[in-house]
């Protein structure tokens, strides 16, 4: 079983501030890293999928980077807004995982006005 | 609406009972995955089906079983329920399996409470 870890477990951000958090994963047999956004009472929604070392993806004010050699990904939120409040999940797929993902426990982000 | 339908949304049942959770994947998706999220834990993989066949199994208890039907909907059966089985159960679907799986579409989950 892969050990996918996310830190911090939770963070509180003032509206307008930028923030970032980490997903770490074993680098052996790495295939893809996924980020999902999970709002309370809703289903997780896909944000990004990254496969190549050095990949950077951006969606509005949210962006992510990937370092497969050292086994980590950062997710950045620029100018946080209350609607960014959610739990952000990362998930790792390996070359031998047959399409199933190993999820981290998530980082809960609370943006206060 | 993600296109993945899970029923029921909430379920309260007593210990020792058996329940069935249902999932209809997004139209065109052949793969169905079941995950369990218990309190303070991440999503734990239970089982995967692709086009009716079991493809991968996680730490699924022997009291749990699943199947995918010809119309591609899937059912997760939980029997001899214990208090510790209380959790949020997610179904996710994807169009491919293996390395061609580029991401899941999740259902809204079934909240199971065992009392």
mmCIF file with all atom_site columns, N, CA and C in Angstrom, chain B residues 45-97:
data_model
loop_
_atom_site.group_PDB
_atom_site.id
_atom_site.type_symbol
_atom_site.label_atom_id
_atom_site.label_alt_id
_atom_site.label_comp_id
_atom_site.label_asym_id
_atom_site.label_entity_id
_atom_site.label_seq_id
_atom_site.pdbx_PDB_ins_code
_atom_site.Cartn_x
_atom_site.Cartn_y
_atom_site.Cartn_z
_atom_site.occupancy
_atom_site.B_iso_or_equiv
_atom_site.pdbx_formal_charge
_atom_site.auth_seq_id
_atom_site.auth_comp_id
_atom_site.auth_asym_id
_atom_site.auth_atom_id
_atom_site.pdbx_PDB_model_num
ATOM 1   N N  . UNK B 1 45 ? -9.383  2.411   -0.532  1.00 0.00 ? 45 UNK B N  1
ATOM 2   C CA . UNK B 1 45 ? -9.854  1.652   -1.692  1.00 0.00 ? 45 UNK B CA 1
ATOM 3   C C  . UNK B 1 45 ? -10.405 0.305   -1.257  1.00 0.00 ? 45 UNK B C  1
ATOM 4   N N  . UNK B 1 46 ? -11.571 -0.039  -1.769  1.00 0.00 ? 46 UNK B N  1
ATOM 5   C CA . UNK B 1 46 ? -12.179 -1.324  -1.442  1.00 0.00 ? 46 UNK B CA 1
ATOM 6   C C  . UNK B 1 46 ? -12.069 -2.297  -2.613  1.00 0.00 ? 46 UNK B C  1
ATOM 7   N N  . UNK B 1 47 ? -12.628 -1.919  -3.762  1.00 0.00 ? 47 UNK B N  1
ATOM 8   C CA . UNK B 1 47 ? -12.691 -2.867  -4.871  1.00 0.00 ? 47 UNK B CA 1
ATOM 9   C C  . UNK B 1 47 ? -12.958 -2.128  -6.170  1.00 0.00 ? 47 UNK B C  1
ATOM 10  N N  . UNK B 1 48 ? -12.500 -2.729  -7.287  1.00 0.00 ? 48 UNK B N  1
ATOM 11  C CA . UNK B 1 48 ? -12.692 -2.141  -8.606  1.00 0.00 ? 48 UNK B CA 1
ATOM 12  C C  . UNK B 1 48 ? -13.275 -3.183  -9.558  1.00 0.00 ? 48 UNK B C  1
ATOM 13  N N  . UNK B 1 49 ? -14.209 -2.721  -10.385 1.00 0.00 ? 49 UNK B N  1
ATOM 14  C CA . UNK B 1 49 ? -14.749 -3.545  -11.463 1.00 0.00 ? 49 UNK B CA 1
ATOM 15  C C  . UNK B 1 49 ? -14.561 -2.834  -12.795 1.00 0.00 ? 49 UNK B C  1
ATOM 16  N N  . UNK B 1 50 ? -14.318 -3.629  -13.815 1.00 0.00 ? 50 UNK B N  1
ATOM 17  C CA . UNK B 1 50 ? -14.220 -3.081  -15.167 1.00 0.00 ? 50 UNK B CA 1
ATOM 18  C C  . UNK B 1 50 ? -15.071 -3.959  -16.083 1.00 0.00 ? 50 UNK B C  1
ATOM 19  N N  . UNK B 1 51 ? -16.081 -3.370  -16.644 1.00 0.00 ? 51 UNK B N  1
ATOM 20  C CA . UNK B 1 51 ? -16.953 -4.054  -17.608 1.00 0.00 ? 51 UNK B CA 1
ATOM 21  C C  . UNK B 1 51 ? -17.444 -5.407  -17.065 1.00 0.00 ? 51 UNK B C  1
ATOM 22  N N  . UNK B 1 52 ? -17.811 -5.402  -15.813 1.00 0.00 ? 52 UNK B N  1
ATOM 23  C CA . UNK B 1 52 ? -18.415 -6.585  -15.213 1.00 0.00 ? 52 UNK B CA 1
ATOM 24  C C  . UNK B 1 52 ? -17.454 -7.508  -14.497 1.00 0.00 ? 52 UNK B C  1
ATOM 25  N N  . UNK B 1 53 ? -16.157 -7.267  -14.654 1.00 0.00 ? 53 UNK B N  1
ATOM 26  C CA . UNK B 1 53 ? -15.175 -8.161  -14.028 1.00 0.00 ? 53 UNK B CA 1
ATOM 27  C C  . UNK B 1 53 ? -14.433 -7.451  -12.899 1.00 0.00 ? 53 UNK B C  1
ATOM 28  N N  . UNK B 1 54 ? -14.166 -8.198  -11.843 1.00 0.00 ? 54 UNK B N  1
ATOM 29  C CA . UNK B 1 54 ? -13.372 -7.645  -10.756 1.00 0.00 ? 54 UNK B CA 1
ATOM 30  C C  . UNK B 1 54 ? -11.936 -7.468  -11.228 1.00 0.00 ? 54 UNK B C  1
ATOM 31  N N  . UNK B 1 55 ? -11.368 -6.279  -10.997 1.00 0.00 ? 55 UNK B N  1
ATOM 32  C CA . UNK B 1 55 ? -10.009 -6.003  -11.476 1.00 0.00 ? 55 UNK B CA 1
ATOM 33  C C  . UNK B 1 55 ? -9.009  -5.823  -10.350 1.00 0.00 ? 55 UNK B C  1
ATOM 34  N N  . UNK B 1 56 ? -9.444  -5.289  -9.245  1.00 0.00 ? 56 UNK B N  1
ATOM 35  C CA . UNK B 1 56 ? -8.508  -5.065  -8.144  1.00 0.00 ? 56 UNK B CA 1
ATOM 36  C C  . UNK B 1 56 ? -9.281  -5.052  -6.838  1.00 0.00 ? 56 UNK B C  1
ATOM 37  N N  . UNK B 1 57 ? -8.590  -5.504  -5.817  1.00 0.00 ? 57 UNK B N  1
ATOM 38  C CA . UNK B 1 57 ? -9.194  -5.572  -4.497  1.00 0.00 ? 57 UNK B CA 1
ATOM 39  C C  . UNK B 1 57 ? -8.285  -4.893  -3.505  1.00 0.00 ? 57 UNK B C  1
ATOM 40  N N  . UNK B 1 58 ? -8.863  -4.106  -2.642  1.00 0.00 ? 58 UNK B N  1
ATOM 41  C CA . UNK B 1 58 ? -8.097  -3.478  -1.581  1.00 0.00 ? 58 UNK B CA 1
ATOM 42  C C  . UNK B 1 58 ? -8.322  -4.225  -0.283  1.00 0.00 ? 58 UNK B C  1
ATOM 43  N N  . UNK B 1 59 ? -8.291  -3.487  0.811   1.00 0.00 ? 59 UNK B N  1
ATOM 44  C CA . UNK B 1 59 ? -8.491  -4.114  2.116   1.00 0.00 ? 59 UNK B CA 1
ATOM 45  C C  . UNK B 1 59 ? -9.970  -4.277  2.418   1.00 0.00 ? 59 UNK B C  1
ATOM 46  N N  . UNK B 1 60 ? -10.644 -4.981  1.556   1.00 0.00 ? 60 UNK B N  1
ATOM 47  C CA . UNK B 1 60 ? -12.087 -5.167  1.727   1.00 0.00 ? 60 UNK B CA 1
ATOM 48  C C  . UNK B 1 60 ? -12.335 -6.351  2.642   1.00 0.00 ? 60 UNK B C  1
ATOM 49  N N  . UNK B 1 61 ? -13.187 -6.141  3.637   1.00 0.00 ? 61 UNK B N  1
ATOM 50  C CA . UNK B 1 61 ? -13.482 -7.195  4.599   1.00 0.00 ? 61 UNK B CA 1
ATOM 51  C C  . UNK B 1 61 ? -14.228 -8.339  3.922   1.00 0.00 ? 61 UNK B C  1
ATOM 52  N N  . UNK B 1 62 ? -14.091 -9.526  4.498   1.00 0.00 ? 62 UNK B N  1
ATOM 53  C CA . UNK B 1 62 ? -14.795 -10.692 3.943   1.00 0.00 ? 62 UNK B CA 1
ATOM 54  C C  . UNK B 1 62 ? -16.308 -10.539 4.071   1.00 0.00 ? 62 UNK B C  1
ATOM 55  N N  . UNK B 1 63 ? -16.748 -9.716  5.007   1.00 0.00 ? 63 UNK B N  1
ATOM 56  C CA . UNK B 1 63 ? -18.186 -9.469  5.180   1.00 0.00 ? 63 UNK B CA 1
ATOM 57  C C  . UNK B 1 63 ? -18.750 -8.566  4.078   1.00 0.00 ? 63 UNK B C  1
ATOM 58  N N  . UNK B 1 64 ? -17.847 -7.985  3.294   1.00 0.00 ? 64 UNK B N  1
ATOM 59  C CA . UNK B 1 64 ? -18.269 -7.096  2.216   1.00 0.00 ? 64 UNK B CA 1
ATOM 60  C C  . UNK B 1 64 ? -18.084 -7.806  0.884   1.00 0.00 ? 64 UNK B C  1
ATOM 61  N N  . UNK B 1 65 ? -18.984 -7.556  -0.030  1.00 0.00 ? 65 UNK B N  1
ATOM 62  C CA . UNK B 1 65 ? -18.835 -8.087  -1.377  1.00 0.00 ? 65 UNK B CA 1
ATOM 63  C C  . UNK B 1 65 ? -19.428 -7.085  -2.348  1.00 0.00 ? 65 UNK B C  1
ATOM 64  N N  . UNK B 1 66 ? -19.080 -7.247  -3.599  1.00 0.00 ? 66 UNK B N  1
ATOM 65  C CA . UNK B 1 66 ? -19.577 -6.320  -4.608  1.00 0.00 ? 66 UNK B CA 1
ATOM 66  C C  . UNK B 1 66 ? -19.727 -7.045  -5.924  1.00 0.00 ? 66 UNK B C  1
ATOM 67  N N  . UNK B 1 67 ? -20.459 -6.431  -6.828  1.00 0.00 ? 67 UNK B N  1
ATOM 68  C CA . UNK B 1 67 ? -20.537 -6.947  -8.177  1.00 0.00 ? 67 UNK B CA 1
ATOM 69  C C  . UNK B 1 67 ? -20.914 -5.818  -9.126  1.00 0.00 ? 67 UNK B C  1
ATOM 70  N N  . UNK B 1 68 ? -20.596 -6.026  -10.386 1.00 0.00 ? 68 UNK B N  1
ATOM 71  C CA . UNK B 1 68 ? -20.999 -5.090  -11.422 1.00 0.00 ? 68 UNK B CA 1
ATOM 72  C C  . UNK B 1 68 ? -21.856 -5.855  -12.417 1.00 0.00 ? 68 UNK B C  1
ATOM 73  N N  . UNK B 1 69 ? -22.991 -5.315  -12.719 1.00 0.00 ? 69 UNK B N  1
ATOM 74  C CA . UNK B 1 69 ? -23.992 -5.981  -13.548 1.00 0.00 ? 69 UNK B CA 1
ATOM 75  C C  . UNK B 1 69 ? -23.801 -5.643  -15.028 1.00 0.00 ? 69 UNK B C  1
ATOM 76  N N  . UNK B 1 70 ? -24.473 -6.411  -15.916 1.00 0.00 ? 70 UNK B N  1
ATOM 77  C CA . UNK B 1 70 ? -24.324 -6.138  -17.359 1.00 0.00 ? 70 UNK B CA 1
ATOM 78  C C  . UNK B 1 70 ? -24.654 -4.708  -17.762 1.00 0.00 ? 70 UNK B C  1
ATOM 79  N N  . UNK B 1 71 ? -25.548 -4.049  -17.036 1.00 0.00 ? 71 UNK B N  1
ATOM 80  C CA . UNK B 1 71 ? -25.842 -2.652  -17.393 1.00 0.00 ? 71 UNK B CA 1
ATOM 81  C C  . UNK B 1 71 ? -24.829 -1.693  -16.760 1.00 0.00 ? 71 UNK B C  1
ATOM 82  N N  . UNK B 1 72 ? -23.802 -2.240  -16.150 1.00 0.00 ? 72 UNK B N  1
ATOM 83  C CA . UNK B 1 72 ? -22.648 -1.547  -15.569 1.00 0.00 ? 72 UNK B CA 1
ATOM 84  C C  . UNK B 1 72 ? -22.900 -0.928  -14.199 1.00 0.00 ? 72 UNK B C  1
ATOM 85  N N  . UNK B 1 73 ? -24.126 -0.989  -13.697 1.00 0.00 ? 73 UNK B N  1
ATOM 86  C CA . UNK B 1 73 ? -24.284 -0.498  -12.343 1.00 0.00 ? 73 UNK B CA 1
ATOM 87  C C  . UNK B 1 73 ? -23.631 -1.496  -11.380 1.00 0.00 ? 73 UNK B C  1
ATOM 88  N N  . UNK B 1 74 ? -23.282 -1.010  -10.220 1.00 0.00 ? 74 UNK B N  1
ATOM 89  C CA . UNK B 1 74 ? -22.577 -1.845  -9.254  1.00 0.00 ? 74 UNK B CA 1
ATOM 90  C C  . UNK B 1 74 ? -23.281 -1.780  -7.912  1.00 0.00 ? 74 UNK B C  1
ATOM 91  N N  . UNK B 1 75 ? -23.167 -2.849  -7.169  1.00 0.00 ? 75 UNK B N  1
ATOM 92  C CA . UNK B 1 75 ? -23.715 -2.898  -5.826  1.00 0.00 ? 75 UNK B CA 1
ATOM 93  C C  . UNK B 1 75 ? -22.626 -3.351  -4.853  1.00 0.00 ? 75 UNK B C  1
ATOM 94  N N  . UNK B 1 76 ? -22.598 -2.712  -3.714  1.00 0.00 ? 76 UNK B N  1
ATOM 95  C CA . UNK B 1 76 ? -21.691 -3.085  -2.636  1.00 0.00 ? 76 UNK B CA 1
ATOM 96  C C  . UNK B 1 76 ? -22.551 -3.618  -1.499  1.00 0.00 ? 76 UNK B C  1
ATOM 97  N N  . UNK B 1 77 ? -22.333 -4.866  -1.131  1.00 0.00 ? 77 UNK B N  1
ATOM 98  C CA . UNK B 1 77 ? -23.103 -5.514  -0.081  1.00 0.00 ? 77 UNK B CA 1
ATOM 99  C C  . UNK B 1 77 ? -22.274 -5.581  1.189   1.00 0.00 ? 77 UNK B C  1
ATOM 100 N N  . UNK B 1 78 ? -22.842 -5.085  2.262   1.00 0.00 ? 78 UNK B N  1
ATOM 101 C CA . UNK B 1 78 ? -22.168 -5.086  3.558   1.00 0.00 ? 78 UNK B CA 1
ATOM 102 C C  . UNK B 1 78 ? -23.016 -5.909  4.511   1.00 0.00 ? 78 UNK B C  1
ATOM 103 N N  . UNK B 1 79 ? -22.432 -6.967  5.097   1.00 0.00 ? 79 UNK B N  1
ATOM 104 C CA . UNK B 1 79 ? -23.224 -7.828  5.953   1.00 0.00 ? 79 UNK B CA 1
ATOM 105 C C  . UNK B 1 79 ? -22.623 -7.903  7.354   1.00 0.00 ? 79 UNK B C  1
ATOM 106 N N  . UNK B 1 80 ? -23.415 -8.464  8.262   1.00 0.00 ? 80 UNK B N  1
ATOM 107 C CA . UNK B 1 80 ? -23.003 -8.592  9.678   1.00 0.00 ? 80 UNK B CA 1
ATOM 108 C C  . UNK B 1 80 ? -22.388 -7.287  10.161  1.00 0.00 ? 80 UNK B C  1
ATOM 109 N N  . UNK B 1 81 ? -23.123 -6.217  9.943   1.00 0.00 ? 81 UNK B N  1
ATOM 110 C CA . UNK B 1 81 ? -22.581 -4.885  10.171  1.00 0.00 ? 81 UNK B CA 1
ATOM 111 C C  . UNK B 1 81 ? -22.160 -4.662  11.620  1.00 0.00 ? 81 UNK B C  1
ATOM 112 N N  . UNK B 1 82 ? -21.058 -3.942  11.750  1.00 0.00 ? 82 UNK B N  1
ATOM 113 C CA . UNK B 1 82 ? -20.523 -3.577  13.059  1.00 0.00 ? 82 UNK B CA 1
ATOM 114 C C  . UNK B 1 82 ? -20.500 -2.060  13.161  1.00 0.00 ? 82 UNK B C  1
ATOM 115 N N  . UNK B 1 83 ? -20.380 -1.574  14.390  1.00 0.00 ? 83 UNK B N  1
ATOM 116 C CA . UNK B 1 83 ? -20.364 -0.127  14.589  1.00 0.00 ? 83 UNK B CA 1
ATOM 117 C C  . UNK B 1 83 ? -19.254 0.523   13.772  1.00 0.00 ? 83 UNK B C  1
ATOM 118 N N  . UNK B 1 84 ? -18.121 -0.164  13.672  1.00 0.00 ? 84 UNK B N  1
ATOM 119 C CA . UNK B 1 84 ? -16.969 0.375   12.960  1.00 0.00 ? 84 UNK B CA 1
ATOM 120 C C  . UNK B 1 84 ? -17.145 0.475   11.455  1.00 0.00 ? 84 UNK B C  1
ATOM 121 N N  . UNK B 1 85 ? -18.220 -0.088  10.942  1.00 0.00 ? 85 UNK B N  1
ATOM 122 C CA . UNK B 1 85 ? -18.492 0.018   9.505   1.00 0.00 ? 85 UNK B CA 1
ATOM 123 C C  . UNK B 1 85 ? -19.147 1.344   9.155   1.00 0.00 ? 85 UNK B C  1
ATOM 124 N N  . UNK B 1 86 ? -19.518 2.102   10.160  1.00 0.00 ? 86 UNK B N  1
ATOM 125 C CA . UNK B 1 86 ? -20.100 3.422   9.911   1.00 0.00 ? 86 UNK B CA 1
ATOM 126 C C  . UNK B 1 86 ? -19.073 4.275   9.176   1.00 0.00 ? 86 UNK B C  1
ATOM 127 N N  . UNK B 1 87 ? -19.466 4.791   8.031   1.00 0.00 ? 87 UNK B N  1
ATOM 128 C CA . UNK B 1 87 ? -18.523 5.525   7.186   1.00 0.00 ? 87 UNK B CA 1
ATOM 129 C C  . UNK B 1 87 ? -19.281 6.127   6.020   1.00 0.00 ? 87 UNK B C  1
ATOM 130 N N  . UNK B 1 88 ? -18.539 6.912   5.246   1.00 0.00 ? 88 UNK B N  1
ATOM 131 C CA . UNK B 1 88 ? -19.043 7.426   3.977   1.00 0.00 ? 88 UNK B CA 1
ATOM 132 C C  . UNK B 1 88 ? -18.479 6.527   2.887   1.00 0.00 ? 88 UNK B C  1
ATOM 133 N N  . UNK B 1 89 ? -19.360 5.957   2.092   1.00 0.00 ? 89 UNK B N  1
ATOM 134 C CA . UNK B 1 89 ? -18.935 5.047   1.030   1.00 0.00 ? 89 UNK B CA 1
ATOM 135 C C  . UNK B 1 89 ? -19.117 5.751   -0.309  1.00 0.00 ? 89 UNK B C  1
ATOM 136 N N  . UNK B 1 90 ? -18.000 5.886   -1.023  1.00 0.00 ? 90 UNK B N  1
ATOM 137 C CA . UNK B 1 90 ? -18.029 6.545   -2.323  1.00 0.00 ? 90 UNK B CA 1
ATOM 138 C C  . UNK B 1 90 ? -17.895 5.527   -3.438  1.00 0.00 ? 90 UNK B C  1
ATOM 139 N N  . UNK B 1 91 ? -18.612 5.801   -4.501  1.00 0.00 ? 91 UNK B N  1
ATOM 140 C CA . UNK B 1 91 ? -18.419 5.105   -5.748  1.00 0.00 ? 91 UNK B CA 1
ATOM 141 C C  . UNK B 1 91 ? -17.811 6.116   -6.723  1.00 0.00 ? 91 UNK B C  1
ATOM 142 N N  . UNK B 1 92 ? -16.888 5.670   -7.530  1.00 0.00 ? 92 UNK B N  1
ATOM 143 C CA . UNK B 1 92 ? -16.313 6.521   -8.565  1.00 0.00 ? 92 UNK B CA 1
ATOM 144 C C  . UNK B 1 92 ? -16.285 5.724   -9.857  1.00 0.00 ? 92 UNK B C  1
ATOM 145 N N  . UNK B 1 93 ? -16.363 6.422   -10.971 1.00 0.00 ? 93 UNK B N  1
ATOM 146 C CA . UNK B 1 93 ? -16.283 5.718   -12.246 1.00 0.00 ? 93 UNK B CA 1
ATOM 147 C C  . UNK B 1 93 ? -15.247 6.378   -13.148 1.00 0.00 ? 93 UNK B C  1
ATOM 148 N N  . UNK B 1 94 ? -14.766 5.614   -14.089 1.00 0.00 ? 94 UNK B N  1
ATOM 149 C CA . UNK B 1 94 ? -13.864 6.144   -15.101 1.00 0.00 ? 94 UNK B CA 1
ATOM 150 C C  . UNK B 1 94 ? -14.086 5.383   -16.388 1.00 0.00 ? 94 UNK B C  1
ATOM 151 N N  . UNK B 1 95 ? -13.655 5.973   -17.478 1.00 0.00 ? 95 UNK B N  1
ATOM 152 C CA . UNK B 1 95 ? -13.917 5.347   -18.772 1.00 0.00 ? 95 UNK B CA 1
ATOM 153 C C  . UNK B 1 95 ? -12.941 4.223   -19.072 1.00 0.00 ? 95 UNK B C  1
ATOM 154 N N  . UNK B 1 96 ? -11.787 4.277   -18.432 1.00 0.00 ? 96 UNK B N  1
ATOM 155 C CA . UNK B 1 96 ? -10.758 3.290   -18.706 1.00 0.00 ? 96 UNK B CA 1
ATOM 156 C C  . UNK B 1 96 ? -10.316 2.634   -17.408 1.00 0.00 ? 96 UNK B C  1
ATOM 157 N N  . UNK B 1 97 ? -9.413  1.718   -17.542 1.00 0.00 ? 97 UNK B N  1
ATOM 158 C CA . UNK B 1 97 ? -8.806  1.111   -16.370 1.00 0.00 ? 97 UNK B CA 1
ATOM 159 C C  . UNK B 1 97 ? -7.301  1.081   -16.574 1.00 0.00 ? 97 UNK B C  1
#
